[in-house]
PDB file of C-alpha atoms in Angstrom:
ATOM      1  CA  UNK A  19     123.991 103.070 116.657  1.00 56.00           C
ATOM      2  CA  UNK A  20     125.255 103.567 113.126  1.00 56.00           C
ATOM      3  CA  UNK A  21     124.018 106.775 111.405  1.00 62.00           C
ATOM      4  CA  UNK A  22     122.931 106.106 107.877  1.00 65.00           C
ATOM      5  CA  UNK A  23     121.925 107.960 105.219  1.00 72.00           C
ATOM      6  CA  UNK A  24     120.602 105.743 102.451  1.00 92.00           C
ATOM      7  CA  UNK A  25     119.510 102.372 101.537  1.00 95.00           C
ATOM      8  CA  UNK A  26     122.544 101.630  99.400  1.00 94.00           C
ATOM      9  CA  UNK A  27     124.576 101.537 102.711  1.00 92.00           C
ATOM     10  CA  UNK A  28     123.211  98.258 103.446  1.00 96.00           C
ATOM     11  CA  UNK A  29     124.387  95.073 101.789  1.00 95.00           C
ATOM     12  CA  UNK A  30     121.194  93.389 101.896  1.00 96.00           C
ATOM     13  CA  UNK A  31     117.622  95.464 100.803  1.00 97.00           C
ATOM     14  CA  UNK A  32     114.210  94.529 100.265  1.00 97.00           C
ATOM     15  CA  UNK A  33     110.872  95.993 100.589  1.00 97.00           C
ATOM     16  CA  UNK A  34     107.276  95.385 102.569  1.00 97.00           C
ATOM     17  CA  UNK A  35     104.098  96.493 101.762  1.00 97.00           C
ATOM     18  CA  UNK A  36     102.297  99.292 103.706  1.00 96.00           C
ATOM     19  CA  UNK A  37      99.357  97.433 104.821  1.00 95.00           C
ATOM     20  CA  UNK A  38      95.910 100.058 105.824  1.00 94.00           C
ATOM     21  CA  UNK A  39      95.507  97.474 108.958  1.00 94.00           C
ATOM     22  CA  UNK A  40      99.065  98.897 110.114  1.00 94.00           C
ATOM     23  CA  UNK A  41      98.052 102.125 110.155  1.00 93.00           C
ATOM     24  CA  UNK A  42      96.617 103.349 114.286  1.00 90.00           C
ATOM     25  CA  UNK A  43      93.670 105.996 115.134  1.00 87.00           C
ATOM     26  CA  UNK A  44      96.829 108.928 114.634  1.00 87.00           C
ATOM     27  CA  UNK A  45      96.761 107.632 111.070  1.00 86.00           C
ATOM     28  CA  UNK A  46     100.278 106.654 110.674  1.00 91.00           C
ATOM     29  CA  UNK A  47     101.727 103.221 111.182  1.00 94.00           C
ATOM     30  CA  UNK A  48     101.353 101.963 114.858  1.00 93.00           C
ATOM     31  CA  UNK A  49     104.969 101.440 115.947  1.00 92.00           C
ATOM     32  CA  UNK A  50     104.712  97.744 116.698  1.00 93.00           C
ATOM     33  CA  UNK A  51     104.366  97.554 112.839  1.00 96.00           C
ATOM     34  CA  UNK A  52     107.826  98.912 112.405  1.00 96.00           C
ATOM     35  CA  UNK A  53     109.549  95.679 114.052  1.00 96.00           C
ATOM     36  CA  UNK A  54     107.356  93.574 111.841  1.00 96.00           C
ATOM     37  CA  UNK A  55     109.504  95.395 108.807  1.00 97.00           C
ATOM     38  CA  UNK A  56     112.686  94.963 110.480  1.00 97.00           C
ATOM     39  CA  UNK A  57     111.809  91.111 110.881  1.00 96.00           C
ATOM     40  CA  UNK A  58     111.306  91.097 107.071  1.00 97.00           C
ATOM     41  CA  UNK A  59     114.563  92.308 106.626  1.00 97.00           C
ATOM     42  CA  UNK A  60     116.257  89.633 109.354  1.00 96.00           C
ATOM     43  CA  UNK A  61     114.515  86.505 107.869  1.00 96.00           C
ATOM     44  CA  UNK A  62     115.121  87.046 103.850  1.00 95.00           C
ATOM     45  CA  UNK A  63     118.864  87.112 105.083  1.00 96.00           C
ATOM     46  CA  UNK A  64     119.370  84.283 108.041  1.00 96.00           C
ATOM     47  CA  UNK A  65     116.783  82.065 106.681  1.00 94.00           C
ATOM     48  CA  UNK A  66     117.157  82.422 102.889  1.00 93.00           C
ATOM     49  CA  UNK A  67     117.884  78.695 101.947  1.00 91.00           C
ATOM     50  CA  UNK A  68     120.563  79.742  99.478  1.00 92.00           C
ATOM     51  CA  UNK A  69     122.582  81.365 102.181  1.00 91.00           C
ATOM     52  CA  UNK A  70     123.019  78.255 103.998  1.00 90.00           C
ATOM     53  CA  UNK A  71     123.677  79.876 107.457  1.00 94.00           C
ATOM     54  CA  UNK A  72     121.751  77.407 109.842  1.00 89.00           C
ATOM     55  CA  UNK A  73     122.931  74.199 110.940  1.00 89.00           C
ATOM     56  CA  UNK A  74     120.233  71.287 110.949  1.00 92.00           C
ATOM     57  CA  UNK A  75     118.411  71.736 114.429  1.00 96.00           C
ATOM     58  CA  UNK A  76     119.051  75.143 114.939  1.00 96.00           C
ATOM     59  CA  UNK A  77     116.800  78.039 115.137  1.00 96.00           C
ATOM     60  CA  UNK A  78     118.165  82.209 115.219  1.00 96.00           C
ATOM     61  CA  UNK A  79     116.853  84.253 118.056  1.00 97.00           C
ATOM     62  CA  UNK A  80     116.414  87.776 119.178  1.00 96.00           C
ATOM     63  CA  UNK A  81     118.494  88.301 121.987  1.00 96.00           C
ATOM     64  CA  UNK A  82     118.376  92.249 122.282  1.00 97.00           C
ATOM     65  CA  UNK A  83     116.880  94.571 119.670  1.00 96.00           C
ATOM     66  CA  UNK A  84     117.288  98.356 119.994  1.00 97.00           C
ATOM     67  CA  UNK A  85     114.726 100.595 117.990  1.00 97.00           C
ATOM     68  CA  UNK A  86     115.080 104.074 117.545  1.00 96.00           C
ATOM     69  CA  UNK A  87     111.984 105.882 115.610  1.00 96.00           C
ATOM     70  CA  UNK A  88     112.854 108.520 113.078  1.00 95.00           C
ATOM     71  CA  UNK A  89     109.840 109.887 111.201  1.00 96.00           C
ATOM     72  CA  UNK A  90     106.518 108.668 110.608  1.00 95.00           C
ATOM     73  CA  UNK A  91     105.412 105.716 108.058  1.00 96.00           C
ATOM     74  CA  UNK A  92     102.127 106.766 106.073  1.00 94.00           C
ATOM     75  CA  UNK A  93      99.619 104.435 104.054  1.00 93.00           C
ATOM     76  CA  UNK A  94      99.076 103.644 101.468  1.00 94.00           C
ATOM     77  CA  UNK A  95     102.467 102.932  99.665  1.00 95.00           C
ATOM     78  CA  UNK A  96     105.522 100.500 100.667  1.00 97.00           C
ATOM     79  CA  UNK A  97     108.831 100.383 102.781  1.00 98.00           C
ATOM     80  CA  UNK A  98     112.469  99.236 102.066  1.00 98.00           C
ATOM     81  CA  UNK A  99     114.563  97.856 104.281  1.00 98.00           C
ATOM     82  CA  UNK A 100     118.297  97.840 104.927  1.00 97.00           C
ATOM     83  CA  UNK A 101     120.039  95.416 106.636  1.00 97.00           C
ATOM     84  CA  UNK A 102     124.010  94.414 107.557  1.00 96.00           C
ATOM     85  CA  UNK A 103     125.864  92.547 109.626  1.00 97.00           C
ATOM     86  CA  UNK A 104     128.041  94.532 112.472  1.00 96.00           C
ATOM     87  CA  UNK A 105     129.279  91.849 114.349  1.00 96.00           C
ATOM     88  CA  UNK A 106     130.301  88.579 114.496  1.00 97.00           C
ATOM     89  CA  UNK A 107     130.984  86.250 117.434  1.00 97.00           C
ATOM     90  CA  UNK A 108     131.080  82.695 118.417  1.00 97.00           C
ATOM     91  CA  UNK A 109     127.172  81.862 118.527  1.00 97.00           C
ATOM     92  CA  UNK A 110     126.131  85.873 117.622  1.00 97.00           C
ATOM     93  CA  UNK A 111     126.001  87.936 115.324  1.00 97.00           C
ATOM     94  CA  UNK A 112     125.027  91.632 115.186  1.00 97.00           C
ATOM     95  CA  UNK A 113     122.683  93.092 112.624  1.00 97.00           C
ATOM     96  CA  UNK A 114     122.580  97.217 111.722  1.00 96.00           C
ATOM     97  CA  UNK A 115     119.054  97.702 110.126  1.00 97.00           C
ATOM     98  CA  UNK A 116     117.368 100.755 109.160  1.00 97.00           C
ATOM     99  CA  UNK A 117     113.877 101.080 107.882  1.00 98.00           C
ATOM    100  CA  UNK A 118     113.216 103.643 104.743  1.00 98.00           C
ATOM    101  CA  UNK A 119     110.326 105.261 103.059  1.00 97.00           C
ATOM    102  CA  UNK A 120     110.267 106.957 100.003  1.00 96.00           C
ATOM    103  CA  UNK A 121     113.938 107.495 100.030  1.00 95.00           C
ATOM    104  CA  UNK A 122     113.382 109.123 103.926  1.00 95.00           C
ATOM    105  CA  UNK A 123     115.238 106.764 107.615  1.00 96.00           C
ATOM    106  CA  UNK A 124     111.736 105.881 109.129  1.00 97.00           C
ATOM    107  CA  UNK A 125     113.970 103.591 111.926  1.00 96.00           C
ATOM    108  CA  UNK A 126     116.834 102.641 112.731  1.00 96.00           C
ATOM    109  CA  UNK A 127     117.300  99.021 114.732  1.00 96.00           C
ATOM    110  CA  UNK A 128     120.513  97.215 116.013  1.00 96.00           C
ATOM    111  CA  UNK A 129     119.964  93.615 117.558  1.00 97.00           C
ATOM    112  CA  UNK A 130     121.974  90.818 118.612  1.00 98.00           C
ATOM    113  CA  UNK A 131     120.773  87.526 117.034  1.00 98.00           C
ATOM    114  CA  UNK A 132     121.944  83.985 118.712  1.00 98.00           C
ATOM    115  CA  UNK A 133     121.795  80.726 116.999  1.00 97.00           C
ATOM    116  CA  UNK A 134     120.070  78.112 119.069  1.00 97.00           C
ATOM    117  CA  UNK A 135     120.007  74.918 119.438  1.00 97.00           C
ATOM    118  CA  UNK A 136     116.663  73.678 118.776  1.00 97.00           C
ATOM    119  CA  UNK A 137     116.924  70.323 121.403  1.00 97.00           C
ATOM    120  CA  UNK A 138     118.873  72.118 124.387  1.00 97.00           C
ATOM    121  CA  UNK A 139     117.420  75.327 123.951  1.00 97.00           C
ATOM    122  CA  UNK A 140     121.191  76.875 124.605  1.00 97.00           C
ATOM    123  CA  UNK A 141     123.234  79.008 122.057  1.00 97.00           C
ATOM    124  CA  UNK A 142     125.297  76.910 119.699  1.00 96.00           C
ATOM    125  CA  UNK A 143     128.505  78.308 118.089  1.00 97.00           C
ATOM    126  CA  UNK A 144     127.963  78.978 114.029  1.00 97.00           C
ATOM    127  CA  UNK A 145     129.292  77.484 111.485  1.00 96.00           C
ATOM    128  CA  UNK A 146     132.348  78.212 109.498  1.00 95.00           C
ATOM    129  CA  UNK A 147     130.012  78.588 106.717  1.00 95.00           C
ATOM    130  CA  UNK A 148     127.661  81.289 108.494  1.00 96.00           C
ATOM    131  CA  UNK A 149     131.097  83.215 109.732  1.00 96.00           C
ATOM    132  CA  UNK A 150     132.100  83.136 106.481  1.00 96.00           C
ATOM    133  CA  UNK A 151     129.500  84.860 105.284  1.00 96.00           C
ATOM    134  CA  UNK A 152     128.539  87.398 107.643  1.00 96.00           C
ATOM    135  CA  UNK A 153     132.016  88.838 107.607  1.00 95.00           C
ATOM    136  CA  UNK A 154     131.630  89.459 103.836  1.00 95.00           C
ATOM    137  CA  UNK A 155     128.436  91.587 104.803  1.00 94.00           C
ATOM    138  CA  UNK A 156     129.585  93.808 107.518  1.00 93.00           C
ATOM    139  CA  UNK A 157     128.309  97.076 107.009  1.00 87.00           C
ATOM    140  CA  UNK A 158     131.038  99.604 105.772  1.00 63.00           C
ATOM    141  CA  UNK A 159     132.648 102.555 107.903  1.00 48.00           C
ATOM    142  CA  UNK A 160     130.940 104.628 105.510  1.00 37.00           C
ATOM    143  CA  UNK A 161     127.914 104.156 106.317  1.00 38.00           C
TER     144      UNK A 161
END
């Protein structure tokens, strides 16, 4: 799993809201709540229409996701999200996330996404397109 140190390691960023219904009878954000973040992350970049990564009947899926909890998440207040691509294969593609609050690694997640095919329910390769683009994003050795 790729140590990171900051939110500007990540090509793609955005934020969620701390919600008081995430929050569990310890106070702090139930951990189930944390994947809920990552999956903010995941959708604003495979499903943002202006990417153009899917290809008509096609859905992405989780194949594997790996979580590894840092440090608590407290309400009230908001999270930001990291995300980047760390591989790329024929149908695949791997995603390096990391989950931040108030400048502090909350999580850290690495998953294997697999673009379906919506009819046959069976991995279809990506486009050239999609390729295209997630090799622009890989996450950098720095990081």
């Amino acid at each position: 799993m790729t140590d990171v140190s900051t939110l500007d390691d990540f090509p793609f960023q955005t934020f969620d809201k701390i919600r008081y219904g995430d929050t569990d009878r310890q106070g702090h954000v139930n951990n189930a709540v944390f994947t809920t973040y990552l999956e903010t992350g995941r959708c604003e970049v495979l499903y943002n229409p202006d990417n153009g990564l899917l290809l008509d009947a096609t859905s992405f899926v989780i194949a594997r996701v790996d979580v590894h909890f840092v440090a608590e998440i407290n309400w009230p207040g908001r999270v930001e999200i990291g995300t980047g691509i760390s591989k790329v294969g024929n149908s695949s593609i791997g995603l390096h996330q990391a989950v931040f609050q108030d400048g502090t690694c909350v999580c850290r997640a690495d998953s294997v996404i697999v673009q379906m095919n919506d009819a046959t329910r069976k991995s279809q390769p990506l486009s050239d397109v999609a390729i295209r683009f997630f090799e622009t994003h890989y996450m950098t050795d720095s990081a």
